[in-house]
Every structure is written in C-alpha cells, then in structure tokens.
Amino acid sequence: MSRDADFLRELHQRYASLREGRPAEYIPELAKANPDAFAIAVARADGHVECAGDADVTFTLQSISKPFVYGLALERLGREAVRRKVGVEPTGEAFNSIVELEDDVHLPYNPMINSGAIAITGLLHGADPEGAAGQMRDMFAAYLARPIQADGAVVASELATGHRNRAIAHLLRHFNVIGDDIEAVLQLYSRQCSVTLTTRELALMAATLANGGRHPVTGLQAVPQRYVPDILTLMFTCGMYDSAGEWAYSVGLPGKSGVSGGLIAVVPGRMGLAVFSPPLDRWGHSARGVRVMRDLSVAWGLGLFGNSGQPG
Ligand code: GLU
C-alpha cells in the first residue's frame, strides 16, 4: 500500500471515533443514515484513486449537485443569461436562507445556496421543459461514467416535507426569477439532490473539475473547460455557505458539502478529494469531513495560497 493510502487510513482512524453532530433530520429519509459510515477518497487527475473506509457505500449527492448543475446551466444558457438571474456574492446566511430575496434586487446571491440552485434548475427547466431532466441525467452520467440513479425514497421524503424550499420557489416566482411550473422545478431539484453515488465516484467527480472538466478515466468532457473557473470560483467563495470564510482560511480549496454527509474539495490540475460521513456540524457540513479536508490540505500543502490558519 502506498504512503498516501496509509495516510488516508491514518486520517480515517483519527476521526472515526469523533462523535460530533447528527445526520440531517429535516429530510426524514436522511435521518436514517448510519452515523458511523465514514469514507475518504482521493482521485488524481490521471484517474488513480485511493480510498479508506466504506468508499463503496452509496449516498445521495444533495447540495454537491449544485456546482455541477450550475456548470450545465452555463453550458446551456451562457454566462449572461445565468448572471441576469443569479449573483456571485457569498452570503453570511445559512444554506436555506430567504433573506436575500427580500434585498433590493430580489435575486439569489449565488448558485450554491438553495435559492440560487432552485433558480438555476428553474432556468434549465424554463429553457427546455421537456429536455431539462435528460440534460441533467446525461451531465451526471458523464461525471459518474455510468447511467445515473436517483433515490426515490429521498425524493419523496424531501418533496413531502420541503416546505421551506417550496416557499423559496414561490418567492422566486414572485420576483420573476423562475416561471409558473413551480412543482416541476422542485421535483427536478429534488431529483438532482437525490442522485446516488459512492465516495470513490465523488472523488472522481471532483477530479473531473480538477482536470478542466474532462473525466480522468473516460476522457469525456463533462463540462466545457471554459466554465470550470466559474464553478471553482463559486465553490471557493460560496460552496460552504456561512462558513465559507473559515473553510477558505483552514482548507484553502474550492469545496462543496451536502446534507447527506458528502464533501468535496478540488485541487486544480492535481486531484479531487471526497469524504462521506453523515453527522453534520452546525453549518450543515460533514463534521468528520471538514476535519479530514483540513488535515489533508495541511499535510500535503494543498491550500491555493499556501496553508493559512495554522498554529503560530
Ligand atoms: N436537498 C437539500 C435541500 O434542498 C440539499 C441541502 C444541502 O445539501 O445543503 O434542502
């Protein structure tokens, strides 16, 4: 076993006993997650993958779908059309905040929070009501290098209880960000969040972004290279919601979390990192995941500007 694989196993051991946080409960189906499930994977831009823990256990993407669907919207609609409806400003608010819609411009601040992501999905749906689901399916299939599946129980659970996202969608309709077909947009959004995958595959999705949008194993271009900087910049500034500053300071990489416990970080040109562990910290990120990413970034010197936030 390589030194890198040994280090991943060491990190897994270091944090397996951490008892911070609980799996997300506001989507009842996610509350059933095993709090001890824990995996780490690193995929290099040449396609080489190393893992520790349960790296072949499947879970749902949740908000990690957001940067990838943002890339699809840029490809389909172009930067200008997307920017007219969704900004690029970080928010000091939680992932499901509504406050920015009451601000003077009445637009979501960025595509990484729920309001912005529902708007992006609404733009894709509005541009091609019949075709949007298929475009998303093909896009995720390119990143996963296989046909995709959504977890129907998670979709149903989110749609039955997602009153807050429904309220966000209605506000987006009120401010003319999306069209009338609110339920169809929410269904499509829940489906993108419920795509299932393993930690190994998640690392390869991150590595695809590290590799200019080209999947390291299949060589397929999952998103045009010219939009990768948009995706990575938004992940860097907004991917971790109201702890984006702390994340940038301690990890120093574009990142994105999901409430099922998945977390990715991208080291441009070099590798994609992924962790899965369902218990969440108070910002809604995997508690073990954030620690693993910080330790990996420091140990391997991955921070984009060097590693800040270290003792001394
Ligand atoms: N499907 C979840 C929601 O919209 C995703 C949130 C997240 O992963 O942060 O509430």
Tab-separated table of C-alpha atoms in Angstrom, residues 33 40 167 220 236 270:
chain	number	residue	atom	x	y	z
A	33	ALA	CA	-28.294	7.394	7.824
A	40	ILE	CA	-12.279	9.120	2.376
A	167	ALA	CA	-41.535	28.845	-0.083
A	220	LEU	CA	-15.119	12.524	-21.718
A	236	PHE	CA	-14.324	28.658	-3.276
A	270	ARG	CA	-3.947	17.807	-9.460
